[in-house]
Structure formats: structure tokens, C-alpha cells
Amino acid sequence: MSEKTEKPTQKRRDKARKEGNVAKSAEFTGAMVVLFAWAGLSAWMTVIVGRSAGLITHSIELVSGRNPTQADIGPFLLAALSELGLMIAPPLALAFVAALFFNYVQIGALFTLEPLMPQGKRLDPVGGFKKMFAPKKLVDLAKNIAKLTVSGLLGYLVIRDKLPMLIELPRMTLSKGMIIVSDVVFDLCMYLGGALIGFGIADLFWQRHQHEQGLMMGKDEIKREYKEAQGDQQVKGERKKLHRELLRGGGTKQVKKADAVVVNPTHIAVALRYDADAGGAPRVLSAGRGEVAKEIKRLARRYGIPIVKNIDLARALVDTEIDSEIPAEFYEPVAELLTYVYRLRQERENDSQ
């Protein structure tokens, strides 16, 4: 196997995309989701704090004055779930939209079930074991360790900075305590989100680099693909040629009106007719090569039209425009051919009588 040193062709890229093999960074998408969720929380924080305080106050009132019954708890839980849904719905919706959008930005519109199809190589235990220690897996492990380390360090620094206020929470009013907690959450999301975005952008470039490397081709693959493409073009060329011939031979339906068919004799056939009443020169009713020629000869035999072998004349007339008069330089050989055909026809008629 040759070394993969050549950039992938467009055909290789298209095939990989069809199979779902695209450059996509889950780290980048996740970072953007966190960023937009944080933005949603920031914009919605006043509402969240107010509703949370009201929910806590209501729950305290429910249990402080009397023993709640089952009839009290049911409506309270329903109201609490409703409040919780209203609090988290906008940030979650924003995060969901961000996930869709940044996936689309990376890979565009793509739907394929190819990655879900069963493949024998995925069931190979030896290959799976080797992949556990592949360079890509080791890089992923290093990335995860780095993320955990940085996230833990940032979380520690934020909590350490806010620790004096957090210690005072039990002695604060509910509303002030909620503000302090929201402030801590805000800072955590901001710093951790910033770190995740940094990791996400780096991972995006890394994934694109890895994807490009995975699509690299060897010189033998490039040559093989080129030959296949040339073969496809040759087939298409033959089809186009046949199509043109069929169009040129559109007059095959007129073969039954011909006086004679001149052939070369293998792959050329020209149907000729001379109308003495109309005057003028003989006309080409149909002409063609290959499959068209076979069809003309088949129809000639079907309708009893004489088939005459004349290699030079067939080659000379095959490209004549359909339903047009023959060129003047071929009047004499065509006249001789038609005279011969008419004489044969007359002899057959005499024999039949």
C-alpha cells in the first residue's frame, strides 16, 4: 500500500460525507451551548431569582402554619413544577437552538443513516482493542484531563473568591441569599464557559486537521480513481453517441417506405427512396451506425425492403441529413443501385405471376 501523501479528491470527500464521515467538533458545539445557556440565564436571572424566592416562601408557609395534607401537597407540587418549567424553559430553548445552529455551521445540511449501519470491522475485538491505544484516543484522553484540570482550577478560584459571602448565607435574608447564589453561578458559568470555548475552538481545528489526514490518498488510489472516472466518461460518451445516432435514425419508422437499404454491411445502414412523381433526387429516409443500423436492417427484412451491400456508398451517405436529397456526386451510383433493385422487384413480380 502506497503512502498517503496526496490531498483527497472531491469524489473522495463526497463519498466520505455521504457516509457521515465529516469534520465535526462536539467540544465546540458543547461550548457554544454552554455559552448560549449562560447568556439565557443571565438575561432571565431576575425572573429566576424572583420565582425561586416566591416558590421557597410558599413552601415555607405551607409547612410552618399547619401540617399539610395530601390535598395540599398535590396542587403545590404541580405549581412548583410549573414554576420550574417557566424558569428553565427560555435558557434551555436557547441552548437547543445553539446546538442545532452550530452543528449546521460545521457540517451543513446532512442526513445519513450510514454510520448506524452494522459493519463487520466494528465487531472486531482485536481492532477495537488496538483503537483503545490509538493516537487519537490518547489525544482525547489528554484533552479530557486538561479540561477537568482547568475547570477544577477555575471553579476553585471562583468559590475561594466568593467563600466569605457563601459562609454568611445562613444569616442572610432569602432574597439576598438568592442574589449571592446567582452571582456565584453567573461567575462559574462565565469562567468555565470561556475555558470550554477555548477548548472547543482548539478542538474544532484539531478535528478538521484529523479529518483531512484521514481522507488523504495514496498515488495508486489517485490513479485508480482517475481510471474509473475515465471509464465512466467513456461509457457516458458511448451513451451520448448512441443517443445522437438514435436521434439521427429517428427516421427508422420511415424504413418501410424505402426502396432499398444500402449497407457496408456490418455497422452502417442507409435507407433510400426515390419518388418519381415528386421529382428531384433520391432521398435518405434513415441512416445510422451500430444499433441504429441494426434496427434499420431489421425493419428492412420485416417489410421486405432489399438490402444491398455497397461499402463505399454506405459510408458516403451515412452522415447525410435525414429526409434530404443525396449529394449530386452520388446520383450515378445511387441510380445504378436503384435500377438494380427495381429490376429485382420486377423479376419477383413476374415470377409470382
Tab-separated table of C-alpha atoms in Angstrom:
chain	number	residue	atom	x	y	z
A	1	MET	CA	0.000	0.000	0.000
A	2	SER	CA	1.447	3.364	-1.020
A	3	GLU	CA	1.953	6.136	1.484
A	4	LYS	CA	-0.998	8.502	1.719
A	5	THR	CA	0.615	11.781	0.707
A	6	GLU	CA	-1.950	13.191	-1.740
A	7	LYS	CA	-4.794	15.539	-0.903
A	8	PRO	CA	-8.236	13.903	-1.233
A	9	THR	CA	-10.185	14.363	-4.435
A	10	GLN	CA	-13.663	15.833	-4.490
A	11	LYS	CA	-15.052	12.363	-5.160
A	12	ARG	CA	-13.348	11.075	-2.002
A	13	ARG	CA	-14.748	14.000	0.008
A	14	ASP	CA	-18.255	13.467	-1.354
A	15	LYS	CA	-18.142	9.752	-0.561
A	16	ALA	CA	-16.946	10.434	2.997
A	17	ARG	CA	-19.720	12.979	3.523
A	18	LYS	CA	-22.320	10.529	2.213
A	19	GLU	CA	-21.056	8.007	4.769
A	20	GLY	CA	-21.366	10.584	7.564
A	21	ASN	CA	-17.605	10.999	7.835
A	22	VAL	CA	-17.395	14.771	8.361
A	23	ALA	CA	-15.228	17.140	10.384
A	24	LYS	CA	-17.268	17.953	13.472
A	25	SER	CA	-16.235	19.016	16.961
A	26	ALA	CA	-18.607	18.024	19.750
A	27	GLU	CA	-16.412	20.090	22.081
A	28	PHE	CA	-17.044	23.252	20.065
A	29	THR	CA	-20.792	22.639	19.871
A	30	GLY	CA	-20.929	21.904	23.606
A	31	ALA	CA	-19.014	25.098	24.379
A	32	MET	CA	-21.421	27.155	22.282
A	33	VAL	CA	-24.379	25.506	24.017
A	34	VAL	CA	-22.916	26.438	27.411
A	35	LEU	CA	-22.285	29.991	26.200
A	36	PHE	CA	-25.834	30.482	24.970
A	37	ALA	CA	-27.317	28.801	28.034
A	38	TRP	CA	-25.248	31.167	30.185
A	39	ALA	CA	-26.485	34.134	28.128
A	40	GLY	CA	-30.064	32.929	28.583
A	41	LEU	CA	-29.568	32.510	32.319
A	42	SER	CA	-28.043	35.981	32.561
A	43	ALA	CA	-30.945	37.589	30.734
A	44	TRP	CA	-33.508	35.541	32.676
A	45	MET	CA	-31.761	35.618	36.054
A	46	THR	CA	-34.000	38.301	37.596
A	47	VAL	CA	-37.076	36.250	36.752
A	48	ILE	CA	-35.449	33.043	38.019
A	49	VAL	CA	-34.437	34.642	41.327
A	50	GLY	CA	-37.873	36.180	41.840
A	51	ARG	CA	-39.761	32.984	41.046
A	52	SER	CA	-37.376	30.854	43.123
A	53	ALA	CA	-37.798	33.147	46.125
A	54	GLY	CA	-41.560	33.048	45.755
A	55	LEU	CA	-41.529	29.249	45.438
A	56	ILE	CA	-39.384	28.838	48.563
A	57	THR	CA	-41.519	31.309	50.524
A	58	HIS	CA	-44.678	29.481	49.517
A	59	SER	CA	-43.238	26.113	50.556
A	60	ILE	CA	-42.184	27.510	53.958
A	61	GLU	CA	-45.634	28.979	54.500
A	62	LEU	CA	-47.196	25.653	53.575
A	63	VAL	CA	-45.379	23.676	56.258
A	64	SER	CA	-44.912	26.269	59.001
A	65	GLY	CA	-48.502	27.079	59.970
A	66	ARG	CA	-50.040	23.623	59.883
A	67	ASN	CA	-49.496	20.029	58.910
A	68	PRO	CA	-50.001	19.815	55.120
A	69	THR	CA	-52.384	17.176	53.869
A	70	GLN	CA	-52.232	15.192	50.660
A	71	ALA	CA	-54.769	17.594	49.205
A	72	ASP	CA	-52.337	20.477	49.861
A	73	ILE	CA	-49.215	18.774	48.531
A	74	GLY	CA	-50.648	17.811	45.119
A	75	PRO	CA	-51.504	21.349	43.958
A	76	PHE	CA	-48.258	22.660	45.467
A	77	LEU	CA	-46.101	20.166	43.536
A	78	LEU	CA	-47.981	20.944	40.341
A	79	ALA	CA	-47.449	24.658	40.850
A	80	ALA	CA	-43.776	24.092	41.733
A	81	LEU	CA	-43.154	22.060	38.571
A	82	SER	CA	-44.908	24.712	36.506
A	83	GLU	CA	-42.750	27.435	38.048
A	84	LEU	CA	-39.606	25.374	37.486
A	85	GLY	CA	-40.524	24.844	33.841
A	86	LEU	CA	-41.089	28.563	33.320
A	87	MET	CA	-37.733	29.324	34.918
A	88	ILE	CA	-35.598	26.962	32.850
A	89	ALA	CA	-37.518	26.853	29.549
A	90	PRO	CA	-36.018	30.003	27.911
A	91	PRO	CA	-32.343	29.141	28.634
A	92	LEU	CA	-32.925	25.518	27.559
A	93	ALA	CA	-34.632	26.639	24.347
A	94	LEU	CA	-31.716	28.953	23.579
A	95	ALA	CA	-29.241	26.131	24.246
A	96	PHE	CA	-31.210	23.777	21.962
A	97	VAL	CA	-31.219	26.321	19.126
A	98	ALA	CA	-27.476	26.847	19.622
A	99	ALA	CA	-26.843	23.091	19.358
A	100	LEU	CA	-28.745	22.881	16.059
A	101	PHE	CA	-27.195	26.033	14.641
A	102	PHE	CA	-23.554	25.249	15.418
A	103	ASN	CA	-23.913	21.670	14.186
A	104	TYR	CA	-25.274	23.105	10.936
A	105	VAL	CA	-22.424	25.640	10.751
A	106	GLN	CA	-19.890	22.818	10.971
A	107	ILE	CA	-21.355	20.210	8.610
A	108	GLY	CA	-24.229	21.902	6.782
A	109	ALA	CA	-27.435	20.074	5.914
A	110	LEU	CA	-26.617	16.384	6.241
A	111	PHE	CA	-28.842	13.406	6.987
A	112	THR	CA	-27.456	9.904	6.659
A	113	LEU	CA	-28.040	6.588	8.397
A	114	GLU	CA	-24.746	5.172	7.122
A	115	PRO	CA	-22.917	5.478	10.493
A	116	LEU	CA	-25.709	3.434	12.114
A	117	MET	CA	-25.456	0.572	9.637
A	118	PRO	CA	-23.815	-2.610	11.024
A	119	GLN	CA	-20.228	-3.066	9.898
A	120	GLY	CA	-18.097	-6.142	10.470
A	121	LYS	CA	-14.985	-4.166	11.392
A	122	ARG	CA	-16.824	-2.664	14.358
A	123	LEU	CA	-17.280	-6.151	15.779
A	124	ASP	CA	-13.578	-6.970	15.535
A	125	PRO	CA	-12.349	-7.279	19.164
A	126	VAL	CA	-8.672	-7.104	18.184
A	127	GLY	CA	-9.204	-3.987	16.119
A	128	GLY	CA	-11.287	-2.456	18.899
A	129	PHE	CA	-8.557	-3.160	21.442
A	130	LYS	CA	-5.955	-1.540	19.202
A	131	LYS	CA	-8.140	1.541	18.795
A	132	MET	CA	-8.172	1.984	22.579
A	133	PHE	CA	-4.476	2.862	22.377
A	134	ALA	CA	-4.567	4.693	19.065
A	135	PRO	CA	-3.001	8.190	18.989
A	136	LYS	CA	-6.440	9.765	18.530
A	137	LYS	CA	-7.726	8.130	21.728
A	138	LEU	CA	-4.651	9.257	23.645
A	139	VAL	CA	-5.172	12.817	22.414
A	140	ASP	CA	-8.826	12.663	23.500
A	141	LEU	CA	-7.725	11.436	26.928
A	142	ALA	CA	-5.230	14.291	27.222
A	143	LYS	CA	-7.935	16.791	26.223
A	144	ASN	CA	-10.334	15.480	28.860
A	145	ILE	CA	-7.665	15.604	31.569
A	146	ALA	CA	-6.791	19.176	30.563
A	147	LYS	CA	-10.460	20.207	30.629
A	148	LEU	CA	-11.030	18.687	34.052
A	149	THR	CA	-7.876	20.311	35.407
A	150	VAL	CA	-8.674	23.774	34.065
A	151	SER	CA	-12.359	23.547	35.032
A	152	GLY	CA	-11.482	22.395	38.541
A	153	LEU	CA	-8.933	25.177	38.952
A	154	LEU	CA	-11.331	27.873	37.740
A	155	GLY	CA	-14.130	26.513	39.931
A	156	TYR	CA	-11.802	26.536	42.925
A	157	LEU	CA	-10.733	30.136	42.260
A	158	VAL	CA	-14.332	31.349	41.907
A	159	ILE	CA	-15.517	29.574	45.073
A	160	ARG	CA	-12.467	30.781	47.005
A	161	ASP	CA	-13.197	34.351	45.968
A	162	LYS	CA	-16.882	34.069	46.946
A	163	LEU	CA	-16.336	31.947	50.062
A	164	PRO	CA	-16.720	34.790	52.617
A	165	MET	CA	-20.159	35.627	51.227
A	166	LEU	CA	-21.181	31.970	50.973
A	167	ILE	CA	-20.348	31.443	54.660
A	168	GLU	CA	-22.753	34.254	55.543
A	169	LEU	CA	-25.660	32.712	53.596
A	170	PRO	CA	-27.429	31.204	56.670
A	171	ARG	CA	-27.638	34.664	58.252
A	172	MET	CA	-28.916	36.430	55.136
A	173	THR	CA	-32.473	37.071	54.060
A	174	LEU	CA	-33.856	34.780	51.404
A	175	SER	CA	-33.807	37.386	48.642
A	176	LYS	CA	-30.242	38.479	49.393
A	177	GLY	CA	-29.091	34.859	49.615
A	178	MET	CA	-30.609	34.116	46.209
A	179	ILE	CA	-28.740	37.084	44.742
A	180	ILE	CA	-25.429	35.819	46.180
A	181	VAL	CA	-26.026	32.294	44.839
A	182	SER	CA	-26.993	33.605	41.409
A	183	ASP	CA	-23.850	35.748	41.387
A	184	VAL	CA	-21.689	32.685	42.132
A	185	VAL	CA	-23.449	30.645	39.433
A	186	PHE	CA	-23.021	33.529	36.978
A	187	ASP	CA	-19.261	33.730	37.610
A	188	LEU	CA	-18.842	29.953	37.404
A	189	CYS	CA	-20.669	29.810	34.080
A	190	MET	CA	-18.708	32.758	32.705
A	191	TYR	CA	-15.238	31.431	33.551
A	192	LEU	CA	-15.977	27.777	32.829
A	193	GLY	CA	-17.787	28.729	29.630
A	194	GLY	CA	-14.828	30.816	28.491
A	195	ALA	CA	-12.468	27.909	29.113
A	196	LEU	CA	-14.758	25.500	27.265
A	197	ILE	CA	-14.965	27.867	24.298
A	198	GLY	CA	-11.171	27.974	24.145
A	199	PHE	CA	-11.003	24.175	24.224
A	200	GLY	CA	-13.836	23.980	21.692
A	201	ILE	CA	-12.146	26.239	19.137
A	202	ALA	CA	-8.871	24.336	19.502
A	203	ASP	CA	-10.720	21.024	19.114
A	204	LEU	CA	-12.535	22.304	16.028
A	205	PHE	CA	-9.236	22.960	14.245
A	206	TRP	CA	-7.865	19.643	15.503
A	207	GLN	CA	-10.868	17.673	14.227
A	208	ARG	CA	-10.637	19.338	10.828
A	209	HIS	CA	-6.950	18.518	10.649
A	210	GLN	CA	-7.598	14.892	11.646
A	211	HIS	CA	-10.448	14.593	9.173
A	212	GLU	CA	-8.256	15.909	6.366
A	213	GLN	CA	-5.487	13.491	7.305
A	214	GLY	CA	-7.967	10.613	7.370
A	215	LEU	CA	-9.043	11.390	3.797
A	216	MET	CA	-5.512	11.611	2.392
A	217	MET	CA	-4.934	9.283	-0.546
A	218	GLY	CA	-2.053	7.302	-1.955
A	219	LYS	CA	-0.842	7.867	-5.503
A	220	ASP	CA	-2.175	4.465	-6.535
A	221	GLU	CA	-5.627	5.447	-5.233
A	222	ILE	CA	-5.499	8.680	-7.240
A	223	LYS	CA	-4.580	6.736	-10.388
A	224	ARG	CA	-7.296	4.140	-9.798
A	225	GLU	CA	-9.927	6.816	-9.250
A	226	TYR	CA	-8.775	8.633	-12.381
A	227	LYS	CA	-9.070	5.456	-14.447
A	228	GLU	CA	-12.537	4.804	-13.045
A	229	ALA	CA	-13.552	8.363	-13.882
A	230	GLN	CA	-12.177	7.992	-17.397
A	231	GLY	CA	-14.094	4.748	-17.747
A	232	ASP	CA	-17.284	6.439	-16.602
A	233	GLN	CA	-16.695	9.266	-19.070
A	234	GLN	CA	-16.118	6.758	-21.860
A	235	VAL	CA	-19.370	4.977	-21.029
A	236	LYS	CA	-21.187	8.311	-20.920
A	237	GLY	CA	-19.595	9.227	-24.242
A	238	GLU	CA	-20.796	5.990	-25.809
A	239	ARG	CA	-24.285	6.595	-24.462
A	240	LYS	CA	-24.330	10.127	-25.854
A	241	LYS	CA	-23.075	8.848	-29.183
A	242	LEU	CA	-25.791	6.190	-29.251
A	243	HIS	CA	-28.360	8.815	-28.296
A	244	ARG	CA	-27.251	11.032	-31.181
A	245	GLU	CA	-27.380	8.078	-33.524
A	246	LEU	CA	-30.879	7.238	-32.360
A	247	LEU	CA	-31.932	10.826	-32.935
A	248	ARG	CA	-30.353	10.767	-36.381
A	249	GLY	CA	-32.052	7.478	-37.009
A	250	GLY	CA	-35.374	8.830	-35.913
A	251	GLY	CA	-36.487	8.049	-39.449
A	252	THR	CA	-36.309	4.316	-38.796
A	253	LYS	CA	-40.100	4.473	-38.780
A	254	GLN	CA	-39.829	5.531	-42.431
A	255	VAL	CA	-37.837	2.448	-43.454
A	256	LYS	CA	-40.977	0.683	-44.669
A	257	LYS	CA	-41.302	3.431	-47.319
A	258	ALA	CA	-37.749	2.899	-48.605
A	259	ASP	CA	-36.903	1.415	-51.987
A	260	ALA	CA	-33.612	-0.030	-50.757
A	261	VAL	CA	-31.231	-0.166	-47.818
A	262	VAL	CA	-27.537	0.124	-48.586
A	263	VAL	CA	-25.143	-1.348	-46.005
A	264	ASN	CA	-21.381	-1.690	-45.504
A	265	PRO	CA	-22.534	-4.495	-44.371
A	266	THR	CA	-21.771	-4.683	-40.633
A	267	HIS	CA	-22.370	-1.423	-38.804
A	268	ILE	CA	-23.732	1.120	-41.318
A	269	ALA	CA	-27.157	1.198	-42.968
A	270	VAL	CA	-28.840	3.867	-45.130
A	271	ALA	CA	-32.477	3.662	-46.269
A	272	LEU	CA	-33.095	5.290	-49.695
A	273	ARG	CA	-36.240	6.221	-51.598
A	274	TYR	CA	-36.882	7.748	-54.993
A	275	ASP	CA	-40.295	9.275	-55.719
A	276	ALA	CA	-40.590	9.738	-59.468
A	277	ASP	CA	-43.900	11.613	-59.139
A	278	ALA	CA	-42.420	14.180	-56.720
A	279	GLY	CA	-39.336	14.642	-58.875
A	280	GLY	CA	-35.938	15.603	-57.559
A	281	ALA	CA	-33.181	13.281	-56.429
A	282	PRO	CA	-33.417	10.170	-54.226
A	283	ARG	CA	-33.759	10.933	-50.514
A	284	VAL	CA	-32.250	9.436	-47.354
A	285	LEU	CA	-35.135	8.280	-45.147
A	286	SER	CA	-32.980	6.876	-42.357
A	287	ALA	CA	-29.290	6.337	-41.656
A	288	GLY	CA	-27.144	5.286	-38.762
A	289	ARG	CA	-24.377	3.215	-37.279
A	290	GLY	CA	-24.257	0.459	-34.703
A	291	GLU	CA	-27.598	-0.172	-33.013
A	292	VAL	CA	-29.422	2.181	-35.371
A	293	ALA	CA	-28.033	0.310	-38.370
A	294	LYS	CA	-29.186	-2.989	-36.860
A	295	GLU	CA	-32.673	-1.566	-36.374
A	296	ILE	CA	-32.816	-0.297	-39.963
A	297	LYS	CA	-31.790	-3.722	-41.315
A	298	ARG	CA	-34.280	-5.468	-39.026
A	299	LEU	CA	-37.122	-3.304	-40.303
A	300	ALA	CA	-35.971	-3.742	-43.893
A	301	ARG	CA	-36.164	-7.530	-43.557
A	302	ARG	CA	-39.531	-7.202	-41.843
A	303	TYR	CA	-41.028	-5.121	-44.658
A	304	GLY	CA	-39.243	-6.929	-47.469
A	305	ILE	CA	-37.027	-3.993	-48.427
A	306	PRO	CA	-33.971	-5.098	-50.454
A	307	ILE	CA	-30.671	-4.819	-48.543
A	308	VAL	CA	-27.744	-4.099	-50.864
A	309	LYS	CA	-24.084	-4.250	-49.870
A	310	ASN	CA	-22.060	-1.277	-51.092
A	311	ILE	CA	-19.350	-0.313	-48.619
A	312	ASP	CA	-18.199	2.937	-50.237
A	313	LEU	CA	-21.702	4.230	-50.902
A	314	ALA	CA	-22.939	3.362	-47.402
A	315	ARG	CA	-20.005	5.183	-45.807
A	316	ALA	CA	-20.525	8.199	-48.054
A	317	LEU	CA	-24.256	8.555	-47.352
A	318	VAL	CA	-24.468	7.650	-43.643
A	319	ASP	CA	-23.926	11.249	-42.498
A	320	THR	CA	-26.435	12.744	-44.923
A	321	GLU	CA	-29.204	14.742	-43.263
A	322	ILE	CA	-32.327	12.641	-42.703
A	323	ASP	CA	-35.146	13.234	-45.202
A	324	SER	CA	-32.871	15.204	-47.503
A	325	GLU	CA	-31.740	14.564	-51.071
A	326	ILE	CA	-28.478	12.778	-51.662
A	327	PRO	CA	-25.484	14.886	-52.776
A	328	ALA	CA	-25.159	15.308	-56.542
A	329	GLU	CA	-21.878	13.383	-56.745
A	330	PHE	CA	-23.716	10.217	-55.699
A	331	TYR	CA	-26.534	10.423	-58.264
A	332	GLU	CA	-24.927	7.888	-60.585
A	333	PRO	CA	-24.054	5.123	-58.069
A	334	VAL	CA	-27.445	5.510	-56.362
A	335	ALA	CA	-29.223	5.391	-59.722
A	336	GLU	CA	-27.389	2.177	-60.579
A	337	LEU	CA	-28.313	0.707	-57.190
A	338	LEU	CA	-31.992	1.633	-57.530
A	339	THR	CA	-32.101	0.334	-61.100
A	340	TYR	CA	-30.752	-2.970	-59.834
A	341	VAL	CA	-33.363	-3.029	-57.036
A	342	TYR	CA	-36.245	-2.177	-59.396
A	343	ARG	CA	-35.142	-4.942	-61.775
A	344	LEU	CA	-35.113	-7.444	-58.890
A	345	ARG	CA	-38.556	-6.296	-57.835
A	346	GLN	CA	-39.871	-6.649	-61.383
A	347	GLU	CA	-38.417	-10.147	-61.680
A	348	ARG	CA	-40.081	-11.178	-58.400
A	349	GLU	CA	-43.413	-9.823	-59.572
A	350	ASN	CA	-43.089	-11.701	-62.864
A	351	ASP	CA	-42.169	-14.914	-61.040
A	352	SER	CA	-45.153	-14.568	-58.732
A	353	GLN	CA	-47.471	-14.272	-61.711
